[in-house]
CSV table of C-alpha atoms and ligand atoms in Angstrom, one decimal:
chain,number,residue,atom,x,y,z
A,4,MET,CA,-15.5,57.2,12.4
A,5,LEU,CA,-13.8,53.9,11.6
A,6,LYS,CA,-12.3,53.3,8.2
A,7,LEU,CA,-10.9,50.0,7.2
A,8,GLU,CA,-8.9,49.8,3.9
A,9,ASN,CA,-7.8,46.6,2.1
A,10,ILE,CA,-7.3,44.5,5.3
A,11,SER,CA,-6.1,41.0,4.7
A,12,ARG,CA,-5.0,38.5,7.2
A,13,SER,CA,-4.1,34.7,6.7
A,14,TYR,CA,-3.3,32.0,9.2
A,15,LYS,CA,-0.7,29.8,7.4
A,16,LYS,CA,-2.8,28.8,4.2
A,17,THR,CA,-6.2,30.0,5.5
A,18,ARG,CA,-7.3,33.3,4.1
A,19,ALA,CA,-9.4,34.6,7.1
A,20,LEU,CA,-9.9,38.2,5.6
A,21,VAL,CA,-9.3,39.2,2.0
A,22,ASP,CA,-8.8,42.7,1.0
A,23,PHE,CA,-11.7,44.0,3.4
A,24,SER,CA,-12.6,47.7,3.1
A,25,TYR,CA,-15.4,49.4,4.9
A,26,GLU,CA,-16.5,52.7,6.5
A,27,PHE,CA,-18.4,52.7,9.7
A,28,GLY,CA,-20.3,55.7,11.1
A,29,ARG,CA,-22.7,55.9,13.9
A,30,GLY,CA,-25.4,53.2,13.8
A,31,VAL,CA,-25.8,49.4,14.3
A,32,TYR,CA,-23.7,47.2,12.1
A,33,ALA,CA,-24.2,43.4,11.9
A,34,VAL,CA,-21.5,41.2,10.5
A,35,LEU,CA,-23.2,38.1,9.6
A,36,GLY,CA,-21.7,34.8,8.4
A,37,PRO,CA,-21.2,31.2,9.2
A,38,ASN,CA,-18.5,29.9,11.5
A,39,GLY,CA,-15.1,30.5,9.9
A,40,SER,CA,-16.1,33.3,7.7
A,41,GLY,CA,-13.7,35.7,9.4
A,42,LYS,CA,-15.8,37.7,11.9
A,43,THR,CA,-13.6,37.1,14.9
A,44,THR,CA,-10.6,37.9,12.9
A,45,LEU,CA,-12.1,41.1,11.6
A,46,PHE,CA,-13.1,42.2,15.1
A,47,ASN,CA,-9.8,41.4,16.6
A,48,ILE,CA,-8.0,43.5,13.9
A,49,ILE,CA,-10.5,46.5,14.5
A,50,THR,CA,-9.9,46.3,18.3
A,51,GLY,CA,-6.1,46.1,17.9
A,52,ASN,CA,-5.8,42.7,19.3
A,53,LEU,CA,-4.5,41.2,16.0
A,54,LYS,CA,-2.4,42.8,13.4
A,55,PRO,CA,-3.5,42.4,9.8
A,56,ASP,CA,-0.9,41.2,7.2
A,57,SER,CA,-1.8,44.4,5.1
A,58,GLY,CA,-4.1,47.2,5.2
A,59,THR,CA,-5.0,50.1,7.5
A,60,VAL,CA,-7.5,50.6,10.4
A,61,ALA,CA,-8.2,54.3,11.0
A,62,LEU,CA,-10.3,55.4,14.1
A,63,THR,CA,-11.1,59.1,14.4
A,64,SER,CA,-12.1,59.8,17.9
A,65,THR,CA,-13.3,62.8,19.9
A,66,GLY,CA,-14.1,61.4,23.3
A,67,THR,CA,-12.2,59.9,26.1
A,68,ARG,CA,-13.2,56.3,25.7
A,69,ARG,CA,-12.7,55.0,22.3
A,70,ILE,CA,-13.6,51.4,22.2
A,71,GLY,CA,-15.9,49.0,24.2
A,72,PHE,CA,-15.3,45.4,23.3
A,73,VAL,CA,-16.8,42.1,24.1
A,74,PRO,CA,-14.7,39.3,22.8
A,75,GLN,CA,-16.0,36.0,22.0
A,76,TYR,CA,-15.0,34.5,25.3
A,77,PRO,CA,-14.8,37.5,27.7
A,78,GLY,CA,-12.5,37.2,30.6
A,79,MET,CA,-13.6,38.4,34.0
A,80,TYR,CA,-12.4,38.4,37.5
A,81,PRO,CA,-14.2,35.4,39.1
A,82,ASP,CA,-14.1,36.7,42.7
A,83,PHE,CA,-15.5,40.2,42.0
A,84,THR,CA,-19.2,40.6,42.5
A,85,VAL,CA,-21.3,42.1,39.6
A,86,ALA,CA,-21.4,45.5,41.4
A,87,GLU,CA,-17.6,45.5,41.7
A,88,MET,CA,-17.1,44.6,38.1
A,89,LEU,CA,-19.1,47.5,37.0
A,90,ASP,CA,-17.5,49.9,39.4
A,91,TYR,CA,-14.1,48.7,38.3
A,92,THR,CA,-14.9,49.2,34.6
A,93,ALA,CA,-16.2,52.7,35.4
A,94,LYS,CA,-13.0,53.6,37.1
A,95,LEU,CA,-10.8,51.9,34.5
A,96,VAL,CA,-12.4,54.0,31.7
A,97,ARG,CA,-12.7,57.1,33.9
A,98,ALA,CA,-16.3,57.4,33.0
A,99,ALA,CA,-17.7,60.8,33.8
A,100,ASP,CA,-20.8,60.2,36.0
A,101,GLY,CA,-19.9,56.6,36.4
A,102,GLY,CA,-22.6,55.9,39.1
A,103,ALA,CA,-25.4,57.1,36.6
A,104,GLN,CA,-24.0,54.9,33.8
A,105,ILE,CA,-23.7,51.9,36.1
A,106,ARG,CA,-27.4,52.4,37.2
A,107,GLU,CA,-28.3,52.7,33.5
A,108,VAL,CA,-26.8,49.4,32.3
A,109,THR,CA,-27.8,47.6,35.6
A,110,GLY,CA,-31.4,48.6,34.8
A,111,ALA,CA,-31.2,47.9,31.1
A,112,PHE,CA,-29.7,44.4,31.4
A,113,GLU,CA,-31.5,43.5,34.6
A,114,LEU,CA,-28.5,42.9,36.7
A,115,GLY,CA,-29.8,44.6,40.0
A,116,GLU,CA,-30.6,41.3,41.6
A,117,TYR,CA,-27.1,40.1,41.0
A,118,SER,CA,-25.3,43.0,42.4
A,119,GLY,CA,-23.8,41.0,45.3
A,120,VAL,CA,-23.2,37.8,43.3
A,121,ARG,CA,-19.7,36.8,42.4
A,122,VAL,CA,-19.0,36.5,38.7
A,123,ARG,CA,-18.0,32.8,39.3
A,124,ALA,CA,-21.5,32.1,40.5
A,125,LEU,CA,-23.3,33.6,37.5
A,126,SER,CA,-25.1,31.8,34.7
A,127,GLY,CA,-23.6,32.1,31.2
A,128,GLY,CA,-26.3,34.4,30.1
A,129,THR,CA,-26.0,36.7,33.2
A,130,ARG,CA,-22.2,36.7,32.8
A,131,GLN,CA,-22.8,37.7,29.0
A,132,ARG,CA,-25.1,40.5,29.9
A,133,LEU,CA,-22.6,41.8,32.4
A,134,ALA,CA,-19.9,41.8,29.7
A,135,ILE,CA,-22.1,43.7,27.3
A,136,ALA,CA,-23.1,46.1,30.0
A,137,GLN,CA,-19.4,46.8,30.8
A,138,ALA,CA,-18.7,47.5,27.1
A,139,PHE,CA,-21.0,50.5,27.1
A,140,ILE,CA,-19.8,52.1,30.4
A,141,GLY,CA,-17.9,55.4,29.5
A,142,SER,CA,-19.8,56.2,26.4
A,143,PRO,CA,-17.5,54.6,23.9
A,144,GLU,CA,-17.7,55.8,20.4
A,145,LEU,CA,-17.1,52.3,19.0
A,146,VAL,CA,-18.7,49.2,20.6
A,147,VAL,CA,-17.5,45.8,19.1
A,148,LEU,CA,-19.5,42.8,20.3
A,149,ASP,CA,-18.4,39.4,19.0
A,150,GLU,CA,-21.2,37.0,19.1
A,151,PRO,CA,-22.9,38.9,21.9
A,152,THR,CA,-26.2,36.8,21.8
A,153,ALA,CA,-24.6,33.4,22.3
A,154,GLY,CA,-25.9,32.0,25.6
A,155,LEU,CA,-28.8,34.6,25.9
A,156,ASP,CA,-32.2,33.2,26.4
A,157,PRO,CA,-35.2,34.8,24.3
A,158,MET,CA,-36.0,37.4,27.0
A,159,GLN,CA,-32.4,38.3,27.4
A,160,ARG,CA,-32.2,38.7,23.6
A,161,ILE,CA,-35.1,41.2,23.7
A,162,LEU,CA,-33.2,43.2,26.5
A,163,PHE,CA,-30.2,43.2,24.4
A,164,LYS,CA,-32.0,44.4,21.2
A,165,ASN,CA,-33.8,47.1,23.1
A,166,TYR,CA,-30.6,48.5,24.4
A,167,ILE,CA,-28.8,48.4,21.2
A,168,ARG,CA,-31.7,50.2,19.5
A,169,LYS,CA,-31.4,53.0,22.3
A,170,LYS,CA,-27.7,53.3,21.7
A,171,ARG,CA,-27.7,53.4,17.9
A,172,ASP,CA,-27.3,57.2,17.6
A,173,SER,CA,-24.5,57.5,20.1
A,174,ALA,CA,-21.8,55.0,18.9
A,175,ALA,CA,-20.8,52.9,16.1
A,176,ILE,CA,-22.0,49.5,17.3
A,177,LEU,CA,-20.6,46.3,15.5
A,178,ILE,CA,-22.2,43.0,16.2
A,179,SER,CA,-21.1,39.6,14.8
A,180,THR,CA,-23.5,36.8,14.6
A,181,HIS,CA,-24.5,33.6,12.6
A,182,ILE,CA,-28.2,34.1,13.7
A,183,VAL,CA,-30.1,36.2,11.2
A,184,SER,CA,-33.1,36.9,13.5
A,185,ASP,CA,-30.7,38.3,16.1
A,186,VAL,CA,-29.8,41.4,14.0
A,187,GLU,CA,-32.4,41.8,11.2
A,188,ASP,CA,-34.7,44.1,13.5
A,189,ILE,CA,-31.9,46.3,14.9
A,190,ALA,CA,-29.1,46.6,12.3
A,191,ASP,CA,-28.9,49.7,10.1
A,192,LYS,CA,-26.5,47.8,8.0
A,193,ILE,CA,-25.7,44.3,7.5
A,194,ILE,CA,-22.4,42.9,6.2
A,195,LEU,CA,-22.7,39.4,4.9
A,196,LEU,CA,-19.2,37.9,5.3
A,197,ARG,CA,-18.3,34.9,3.1
A,198,ARG,CA,-14.7,33.5,3.3
A,199,GLY,CA,-13.3,36.6,4.4
A,200,LYS,CA,-15.0,38.7,1.8
A,201,ILE,CA,-18.2,41.0,1.7
A,202,ALA,CA,-20.7,38.9,-0.3
A,203,ALA,CA,-23.5,41.5,0.3
A,204,GLU,CA,-23.9,44.7,2.3
A,205,GLY,CA,-26.6,47.2,2.9
A,206,SER,CA,-29.8,47.7,4.8
A,207,ALA,CA,-31.9,44.6,5.5
A,208,ASP,CA,-34.4,46.0,2.9
A,209,GLY,CA,-31.7,46.6,0.4
A,210,ILE,CA,-30.3,43.2,0.7
A,211,ARG,CA,-33.8,41.6,0.4
A,212,GLU,CA,-34.4,43.7,-2.7
A,213,SER,CA,-31.2,42.5,-4.4
A,214,PHE,CA,-32.5,39.0,-4.1
A,215,ASP,CA,-35.8,39.9,-5.6
A,216,GLY,CA,-36.9,37.4,-8.3
A,217,ARG,CA,-35.0,34.5,-7.1
A,218,CYS,CA,-37.0,33.4,-4.2
A,219,TRP,CA,-40.0,30.8,-4.7
A,220,GLU,CA,-42.5,29.2,-2.6
A,221,LEU,CA,-43.6,25.8,-3.5
A,222,PRO,CA,-47.1,24.7,-2.7
A,223,ARG,CA,-47.6,22.1,0.0
A,224,GLY,CA,-46.7,18.5,-1.0
A,225,THR,CA,-44.4,19.7,-3.8
A,226,CYS,CA,-40.8,18.7,-3.6
A,227,ALA,CA,-38.0,21.0,-4.4
A,228,PRO,CA,-35.6,19.7,-7.2
A,229,ASP,CA,-32.6,17.7,-6.0
A,230,GLY,CA,-29.7,19.9,-4.8
A,231,ALA,CA,-31.9,23.0,-4.6
A,232,LYS,CA,-31.2,25.7,-1.9
A,233,GLN,CA,-34.3,25.1,0.1
A,234,ARG,CA,-35.7,25.8,3.6
A,235,ALA,CA,-38.9,24.8,5.3
A,236,PHE,CA,-41.3,27.8,5.5
A,237,GLY,CA,-44.8,27.4,7.0
A,238,ASP,CA,-46.6,24.6,5.3
A,239,GLY,CA,-44.3,24.3,2.3
A,240,VAL,CA,-40.9,24.9,1.1
A,241,ARG,CA,-38.9,28.0,-0.1
A,242,VAL,CA,-36.4,27.6,-2.9
A,243,ILE,CA,-33.7,30.0,-4.1
A,244,SER,CA,-33.4,29.7,-7.9
A,245,ASP,CA,-32.8,31.9,-10.9
A,246,GLU,CA,-35.6,30.0,-12.7
A,247,CYS,CA,-38.9,28.7,-11.7
A,248,PRO,CA,-38.0,25.4,-9.7
A,249,ALA,CA,-41.2,23.5,-9.9
A,250,PRO,CA,-44.5,23.8,-11.6
A,251,GLY,CA,-46.9,25.8,-9.2
A,252,ALA,CA,-44.0,27.7,-7.7
A,253,LEU,CA,-44.8,31.3,-6.7
A,254,LYS,CA,-42.2,34.1,-6.7
A,255,VAL,CA,-42.3,35.6,-3.2
A,256,ARG,CA,-40.5,38.5,-1.6
A,257,PRO,CA,-37.3,37.3,0.0
A,258,GLU,CA,-36.7,37.4,3.7
A,259,LEU,CA,-33.2,38.0,5.0
A,260,GLU,CA,-32.9,34.3,5.8
A,261,ASP,CA,-33.6,33.4,2.2
A,262,CYS,CA,-30.8,35.8,1.2
A,263,TYR,CA,-28.5,34.0,3.7
A,264,LEU,CA,-29.5,30.7,2.2
A,265,ALA,CA,-28.8,32.2,-1.3
A,266,ILE,CA,-25.2,33.2,-0.3
A,267,PHE,CA,-24.2,30.5,2.0
A,268,GLY,CA,-26.4,27.6,1.0
A,269,GLU,CA,-23.7,25.5,-0.5
A,270,ASP,CA,-20.9,26.3,1.9
A,271,GLY,CA,-21.4,24.4,5.1
A,272,GLU,CA,-18.9,25.4,7.8
A,273,GLN,CA,-16.1,27.4,6.4
A,274,ARG,CA,-13.0,25.7,7.8
B,323,ADP,P1,-15.6,33.4,12.5
B,323,ADP,O1,-15.5,34.3,13.7
B,323,ADP,O2,-16.5,33.9,11.5
B,323,ADP,O3,-16.0,32.1,13.0
B,323,ADP,P2,-12.7,33.3,12.3
B,323,ADP,O4,-12.2,34.6,12.2
B,323,ADP,O5,-12.6,32.8,13.8
B,323,ADP,O6,-14.1,33.2,11.8
B,323,ADP,O7,-11.9,32.4,11.4
B,323,ADP,C1,-11.7,32.5,10.0
B,323,ADP,C2,-10.8,31.4,9.4
B,323,ADP,O8,-9.6,31.6,10.1
B,323,ADP,C3,-11.4,30.1,9.8
B,323,ADP,O9,-11.0,29.2,8.7
B,323,ADP,C4,-10.4,29.7,11.0
B,323,ADP,O10,-10.3,28.3,11.1
B,323,ADP,C5,-9.1,30.4,10.7
B,323,ADP,N1,-8.5,30.8,12.0
B,323,ADP,C6,-8.9,31.7,12.9
B,323,ADP,N2,-8.0,31.8,13.9
B,323,ADP,C7,-7.0,30.9,13.6
B,323,ADP,C8,-5.8,30.7,14.2
B,323,ADP,N3,-5.4,31.2,15.5
B,323,ADP,N4,-5.0,29.8,13.7
B,323,ADP,C9,-5.2,29.2,12.6
B,323,ADP,N5,-6.4,29.4,11.8
B,323,ADP,C10,-7.2,30.4,12.5
């Protein structure tokens, strides 16, 4: 449905995306990486808002609405009410059965109580839910959500995940985030992006398996060696290491967060 081939993009000396190739079909794809790893650049290129320096983006489409997009900072009309915003979107994308679609997203994102409220008066989380709801009106084949969970509280994150899960068979849904727990339960495929390149890719299980044998748990009271990639885990500490990091360390099955630590542990913010 969406095929990217050899996409590169730099800003002066910063190489934001480097020879990125990937093919997306229906399903949920998470692009996971720290700030500055190239996620927004990738999504802006996919949605046609930014031109790559080289490479091609091919979107094969059959329906009327091709792309639903929530940028990192969605712009909205502040004087429109929630109901007007949704109605406007349905008309703009010429949604067949717009009324039913508006009812669906209003229910899914619990926007009903805000129908008559102007956008300017909404909290950040409600505004974000409205932006996400709009992106799904018109049954787009490709939905691109740049950091959609930023500003959502835990209950709103659950609503979001439930809706994405429900829509996974009807569109290619691309979600960027730096929060592992936001996507590990809902993504069919995860792309870990590091300095503009794919560092790891696959199902959550596949990625976990590829780090098997490198994740250790230290017993309570044991310190990880200096400079080790480590994180607090329950009572003790988990360490990423090719070799046994300390006496008594137990090899354990990695979680996705361990894989994230293994890939990005030394990076800090990538600017
Ligand atoms: P992410 O979305 O993962 O935070 P971005 O795509 O925003 O990553 O940024 C990737 C890299 O490109 C970063 O090093 C960032 O500083 C740089 N960058 C992004 N946009 C611009 C811009 N308009 N001008 C200069 N550098 C930019």
